[in-house]
Short mmCIF file of C-alpha atoms and ligand atoms in Angstrom, two decimals:
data_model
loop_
_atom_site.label_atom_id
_atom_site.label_comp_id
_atom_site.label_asym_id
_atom_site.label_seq_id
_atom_site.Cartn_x
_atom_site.Cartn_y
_atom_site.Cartn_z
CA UNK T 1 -4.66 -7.52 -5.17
CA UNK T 2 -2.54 -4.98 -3.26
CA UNK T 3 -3.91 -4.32 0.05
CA UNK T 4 -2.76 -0.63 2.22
CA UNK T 5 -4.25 -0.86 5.50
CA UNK T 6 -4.21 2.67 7.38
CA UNK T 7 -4.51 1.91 11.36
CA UNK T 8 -4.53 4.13 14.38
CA UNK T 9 -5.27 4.17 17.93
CA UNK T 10 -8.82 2.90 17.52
CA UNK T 11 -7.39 -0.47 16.33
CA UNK T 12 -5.45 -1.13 19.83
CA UNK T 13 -8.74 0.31 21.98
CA UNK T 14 -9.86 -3.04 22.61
CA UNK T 15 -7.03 -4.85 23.16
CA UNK T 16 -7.34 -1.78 26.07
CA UNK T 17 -4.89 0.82 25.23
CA UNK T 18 -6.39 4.14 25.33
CA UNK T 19 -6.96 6.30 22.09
CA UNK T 20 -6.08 9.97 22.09
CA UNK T 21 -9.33 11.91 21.33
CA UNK T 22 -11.85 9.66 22.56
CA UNK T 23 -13.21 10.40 25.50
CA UNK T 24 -10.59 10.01 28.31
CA UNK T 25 -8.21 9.84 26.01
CA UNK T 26 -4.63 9.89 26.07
CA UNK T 27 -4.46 13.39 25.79
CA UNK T 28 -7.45 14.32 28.09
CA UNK T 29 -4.98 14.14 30.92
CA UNK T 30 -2.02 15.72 29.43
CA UNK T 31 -0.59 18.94 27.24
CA UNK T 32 0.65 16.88 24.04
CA UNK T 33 3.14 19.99 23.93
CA UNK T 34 4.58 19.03 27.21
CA UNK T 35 4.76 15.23 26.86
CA UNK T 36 4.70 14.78 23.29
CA UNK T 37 7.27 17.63 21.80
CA UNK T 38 10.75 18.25 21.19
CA UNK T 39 10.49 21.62 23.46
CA UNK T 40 8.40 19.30 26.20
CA UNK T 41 11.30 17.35 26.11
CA UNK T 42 13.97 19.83 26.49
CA UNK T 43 11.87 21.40 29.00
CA UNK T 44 11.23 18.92 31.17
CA UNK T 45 13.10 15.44 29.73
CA UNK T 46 11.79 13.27 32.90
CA UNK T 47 7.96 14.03 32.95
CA UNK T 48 8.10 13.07 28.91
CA UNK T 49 10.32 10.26 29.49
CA UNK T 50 7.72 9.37 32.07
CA UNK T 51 4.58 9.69 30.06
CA UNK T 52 6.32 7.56 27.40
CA UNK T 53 7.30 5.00 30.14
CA UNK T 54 3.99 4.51 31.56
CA UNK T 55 3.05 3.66 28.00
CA UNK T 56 5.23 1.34 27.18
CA UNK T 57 4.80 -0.81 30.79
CA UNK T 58 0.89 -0.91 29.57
CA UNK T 59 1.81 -1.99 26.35
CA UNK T 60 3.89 -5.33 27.46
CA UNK T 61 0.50 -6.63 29.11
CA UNK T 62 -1.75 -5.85 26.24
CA UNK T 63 -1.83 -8.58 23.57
CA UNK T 64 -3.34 -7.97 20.10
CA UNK T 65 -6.97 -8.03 19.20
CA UNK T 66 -8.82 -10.04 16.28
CA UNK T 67 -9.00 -7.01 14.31
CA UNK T 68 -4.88 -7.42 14.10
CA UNK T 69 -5.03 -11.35 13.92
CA UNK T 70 -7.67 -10.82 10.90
CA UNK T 71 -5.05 -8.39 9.05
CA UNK T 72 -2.53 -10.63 9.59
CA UNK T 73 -4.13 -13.31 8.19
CA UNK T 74 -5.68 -11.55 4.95
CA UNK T 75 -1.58 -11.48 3.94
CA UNK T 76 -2.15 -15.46 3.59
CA UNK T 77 -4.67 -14.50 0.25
CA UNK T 78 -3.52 -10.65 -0.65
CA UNK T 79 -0.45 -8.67 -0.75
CA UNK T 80 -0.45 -6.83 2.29
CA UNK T 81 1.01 -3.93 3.88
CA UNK T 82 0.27 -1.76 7.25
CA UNK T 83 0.69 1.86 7.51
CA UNK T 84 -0.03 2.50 11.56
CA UNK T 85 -0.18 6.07 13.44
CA UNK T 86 0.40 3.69 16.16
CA UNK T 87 3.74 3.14 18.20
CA UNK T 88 3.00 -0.01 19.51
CA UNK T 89 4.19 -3.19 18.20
CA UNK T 90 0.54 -5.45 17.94
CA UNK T 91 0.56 -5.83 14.06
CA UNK T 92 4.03 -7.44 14.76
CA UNK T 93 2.86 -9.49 17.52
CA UNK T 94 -0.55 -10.56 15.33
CA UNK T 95 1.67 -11.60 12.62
CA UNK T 96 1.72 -8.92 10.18
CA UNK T 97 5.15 -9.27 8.20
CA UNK T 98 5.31 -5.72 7.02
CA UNK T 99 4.92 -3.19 9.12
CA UNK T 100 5.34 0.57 8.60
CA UNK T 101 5.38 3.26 11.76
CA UNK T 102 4.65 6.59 10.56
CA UNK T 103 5.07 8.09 14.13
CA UNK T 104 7.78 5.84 15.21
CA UNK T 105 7.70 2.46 17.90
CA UNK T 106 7.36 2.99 21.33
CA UNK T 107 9.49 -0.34 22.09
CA UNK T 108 12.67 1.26 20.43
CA UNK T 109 14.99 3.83 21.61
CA UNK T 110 17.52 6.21 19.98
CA UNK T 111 19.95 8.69 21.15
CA UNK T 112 19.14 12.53 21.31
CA UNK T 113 21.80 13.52 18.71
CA UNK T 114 20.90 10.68 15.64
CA UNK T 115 17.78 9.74 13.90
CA UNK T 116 19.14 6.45 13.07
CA UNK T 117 20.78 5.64 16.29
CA UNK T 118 17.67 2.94 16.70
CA UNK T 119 17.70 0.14 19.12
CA UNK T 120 15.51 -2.14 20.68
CA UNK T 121 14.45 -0.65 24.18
CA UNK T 122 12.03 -2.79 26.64
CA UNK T 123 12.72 -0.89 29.39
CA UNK T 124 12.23 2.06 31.40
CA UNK T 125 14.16 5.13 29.90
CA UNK T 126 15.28 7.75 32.60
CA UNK T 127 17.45 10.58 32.65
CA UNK T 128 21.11 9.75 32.86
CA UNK T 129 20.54 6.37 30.34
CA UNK T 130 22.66 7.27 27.61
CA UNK T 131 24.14 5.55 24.47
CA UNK T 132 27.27 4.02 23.78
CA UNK T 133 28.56 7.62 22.85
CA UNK T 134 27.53 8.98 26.02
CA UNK T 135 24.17 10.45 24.33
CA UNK T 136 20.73 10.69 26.13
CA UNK T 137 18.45 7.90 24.97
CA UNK T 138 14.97 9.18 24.14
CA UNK T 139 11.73 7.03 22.87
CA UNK T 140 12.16 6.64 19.30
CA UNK T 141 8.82 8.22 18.90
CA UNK T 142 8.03 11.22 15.80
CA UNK T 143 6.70 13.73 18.39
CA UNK T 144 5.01 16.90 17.45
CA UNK T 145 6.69 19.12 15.24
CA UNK T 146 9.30 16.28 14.43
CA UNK T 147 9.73 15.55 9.95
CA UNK T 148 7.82 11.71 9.45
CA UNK T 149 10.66 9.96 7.72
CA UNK T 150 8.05 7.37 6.20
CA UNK T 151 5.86 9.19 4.77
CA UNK T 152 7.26 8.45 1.25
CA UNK T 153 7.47 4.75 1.53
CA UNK T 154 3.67 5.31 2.17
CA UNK T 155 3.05 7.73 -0.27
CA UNK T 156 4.25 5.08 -2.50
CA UNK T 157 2.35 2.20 -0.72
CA UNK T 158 -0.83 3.75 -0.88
CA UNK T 159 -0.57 4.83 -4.76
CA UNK T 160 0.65 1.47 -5.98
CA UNK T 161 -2.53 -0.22 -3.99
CA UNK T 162 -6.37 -1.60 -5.45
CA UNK T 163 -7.70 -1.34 -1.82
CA UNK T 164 -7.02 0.89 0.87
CA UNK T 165 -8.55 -0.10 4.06
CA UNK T 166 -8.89 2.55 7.06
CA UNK T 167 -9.10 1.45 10.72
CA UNK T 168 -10.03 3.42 14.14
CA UNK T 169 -7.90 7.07 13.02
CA UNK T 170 -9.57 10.39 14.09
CA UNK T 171 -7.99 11.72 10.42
CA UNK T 172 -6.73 14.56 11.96
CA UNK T 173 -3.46 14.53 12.46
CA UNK T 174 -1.04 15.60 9.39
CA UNK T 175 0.53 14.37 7.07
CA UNK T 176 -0.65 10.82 7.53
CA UNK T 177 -4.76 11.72 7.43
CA UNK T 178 -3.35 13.04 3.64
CA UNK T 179 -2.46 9.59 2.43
CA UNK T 180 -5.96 8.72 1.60
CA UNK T 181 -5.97 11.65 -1.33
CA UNK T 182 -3.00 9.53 -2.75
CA UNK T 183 -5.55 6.34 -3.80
CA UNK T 184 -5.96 5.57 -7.33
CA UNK T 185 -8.86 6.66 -8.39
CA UNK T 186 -10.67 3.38 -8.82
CA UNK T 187 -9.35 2.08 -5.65
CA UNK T 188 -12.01 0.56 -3.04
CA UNK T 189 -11.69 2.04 -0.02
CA UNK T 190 -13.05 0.26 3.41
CA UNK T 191 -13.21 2.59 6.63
CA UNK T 192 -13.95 0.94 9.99
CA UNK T 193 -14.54 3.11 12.37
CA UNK T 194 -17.67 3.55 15.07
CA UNK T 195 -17.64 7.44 14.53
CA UNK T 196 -16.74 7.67 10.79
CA UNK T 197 -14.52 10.80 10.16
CA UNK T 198 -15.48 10.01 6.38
CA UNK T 199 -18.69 9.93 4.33
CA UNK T 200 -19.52 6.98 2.10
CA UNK T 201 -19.45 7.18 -1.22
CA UNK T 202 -19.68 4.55 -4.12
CA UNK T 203 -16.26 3.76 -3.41
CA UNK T 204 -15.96 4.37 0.39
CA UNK T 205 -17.79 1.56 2.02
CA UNK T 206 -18.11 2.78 5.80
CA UNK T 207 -17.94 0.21 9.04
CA UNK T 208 -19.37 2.42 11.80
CA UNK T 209 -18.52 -0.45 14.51
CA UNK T 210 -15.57 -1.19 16.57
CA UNK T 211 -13.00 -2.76 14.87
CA UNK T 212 -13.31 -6.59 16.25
CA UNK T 213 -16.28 -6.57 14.39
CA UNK T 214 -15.96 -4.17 11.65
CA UNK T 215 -12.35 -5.77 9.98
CA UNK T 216 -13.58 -9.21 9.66
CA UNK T 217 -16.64 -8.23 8.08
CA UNK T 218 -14.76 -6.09 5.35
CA UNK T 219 -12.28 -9.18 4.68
CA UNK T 220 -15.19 -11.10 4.20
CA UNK T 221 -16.28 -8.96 1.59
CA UNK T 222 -12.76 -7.98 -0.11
CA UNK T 223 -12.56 -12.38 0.19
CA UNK T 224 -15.30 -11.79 -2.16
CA UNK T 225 -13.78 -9.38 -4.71
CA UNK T 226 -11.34 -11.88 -6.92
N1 APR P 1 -12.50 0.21 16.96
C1 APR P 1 -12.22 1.05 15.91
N2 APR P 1 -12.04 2.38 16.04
C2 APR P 1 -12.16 2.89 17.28
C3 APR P 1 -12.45 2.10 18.42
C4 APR P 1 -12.62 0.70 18.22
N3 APR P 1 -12.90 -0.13 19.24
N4 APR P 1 -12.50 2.93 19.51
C5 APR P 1 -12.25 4.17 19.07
N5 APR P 1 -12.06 4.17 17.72
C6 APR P 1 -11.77 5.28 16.82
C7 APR P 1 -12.33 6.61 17.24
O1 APR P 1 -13.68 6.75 16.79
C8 APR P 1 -11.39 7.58 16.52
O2 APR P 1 -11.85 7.86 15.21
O3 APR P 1 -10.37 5.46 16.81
C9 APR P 1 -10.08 6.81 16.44
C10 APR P 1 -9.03 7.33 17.40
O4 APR P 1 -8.68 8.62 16.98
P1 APR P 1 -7.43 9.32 17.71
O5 APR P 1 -7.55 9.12 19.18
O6 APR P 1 -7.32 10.70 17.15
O7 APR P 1 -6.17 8.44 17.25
P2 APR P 1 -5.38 8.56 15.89
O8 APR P 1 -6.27 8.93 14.76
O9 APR P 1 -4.60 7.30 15.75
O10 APR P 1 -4.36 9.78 16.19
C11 APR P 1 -3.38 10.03 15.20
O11 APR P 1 -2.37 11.66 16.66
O12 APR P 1 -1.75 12.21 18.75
C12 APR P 1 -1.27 11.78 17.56
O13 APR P 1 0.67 10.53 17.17
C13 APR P 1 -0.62 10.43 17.67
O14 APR P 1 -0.66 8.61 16.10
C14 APR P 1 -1.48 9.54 16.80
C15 APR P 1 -2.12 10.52 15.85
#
């Protein structure tokens, strides 16, 4: 069976990388306009550069969680595929083989000018570090505002899939809280989530726990499907 798993923040919580509505959340402590934007970024290109580079130092001591090692592993029984809100790279490091970032990687860089200028960036980015064309790198990140360039490749994901699996998103942000209305109609859906931004239904099957806890249980169950 064809497997879509929908992730965001809430997956990476406990592997302790913060969330962004939660409770001192990520954007408690800033203006996602200023640090998050296209016009934050013209405005003020160090303090985003800055937020993004705080990020991304966190993010090379964090390691992934079971909740990623248990979707990595379901791809050794179903055909698997991960659509994550998130930017950081711990499906990849669980083992997940394919990946797709809605809102972009926050270990790759690009130039300001190009899309598709993409490149592997472990570093701090600063003002001043520019491409080979003499271009100002930025975080290769779909801020606010910005088109998501995937969103058809899941579009087509989630259509073409018998379960759709929903782990730790807040559903709020567009287009990607949409791709659940793109389900077949007899699809099972799983959400795992501790505050549910979903009702059950006879199709919906709801987790409200964190998602250590919450994934394996709903493998177990799919395990049981056949
Ligand atoms: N396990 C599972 N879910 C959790 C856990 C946990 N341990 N802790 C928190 N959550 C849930 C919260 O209940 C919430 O529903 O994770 C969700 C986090 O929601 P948001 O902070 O809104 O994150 P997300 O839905 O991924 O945001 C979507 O918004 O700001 C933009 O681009 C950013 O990709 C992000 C997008």
């Amino acid at each position: 069976m064809k497997i879509s798993v929908l992730t965001g923040a809430g997956i990476s919580a406990e592997s302790g990388l913060k969330t962004f509505r939660d409770s001192n959340g990520l954007w408690e402590g800033h203006d996602v306009m200023e640090v998050a934007s296209p016009q934050g970024f013209d405005k003020n290109p160090a303090l985003v550069l800055d937020f993004y580079n705080q990020r991304r130092r966190q993010l090379l001591e964090v390691s992934p969680n079971k909740a990623h090692d248990a979707l990595a592993q379901l791809e050794s029984t179903h055909e698997v595929v991960v659509i994550t809100q998130n930017v950081d790279d711990l499906h990849e490091r669980a083992g997940s083989s394919r990946v797709v970032h809605l809102h972009g990687e926050l270990l790759k860089a690009r130039n300001v000018v190009s899309e598709t200028s993409v490149q592997e960036w472990k570093n701090d980015i600063l003002v001043g570090d520019v491409c080979e064309n003499g271009h100002q790198l930025r975080p290769h990140i779909v801020w606010f505002g910005e088109a998501v360039p995937m969103m058809d490749v899941a579009i087509n994901l989630v259509e073409s899939s018998d379960i759709i699996m929903i782990i730790g998103t807040s559903m709020q942000v567009y287009p990607a809280a949409s791709l659940l209305q793109y389900a077949k109609p007899h699809a099972l859906i799983y959400f795992i989530d501790p505050n549910p931004a979903i009702n059950p239904s006879e199709r919906i099957r709801i987790y409200a726990e964190n998602a250590t806890t919450g994934v394996p249980k709903a493998i177990s169950e799919i395990n049981q499907l056949r």
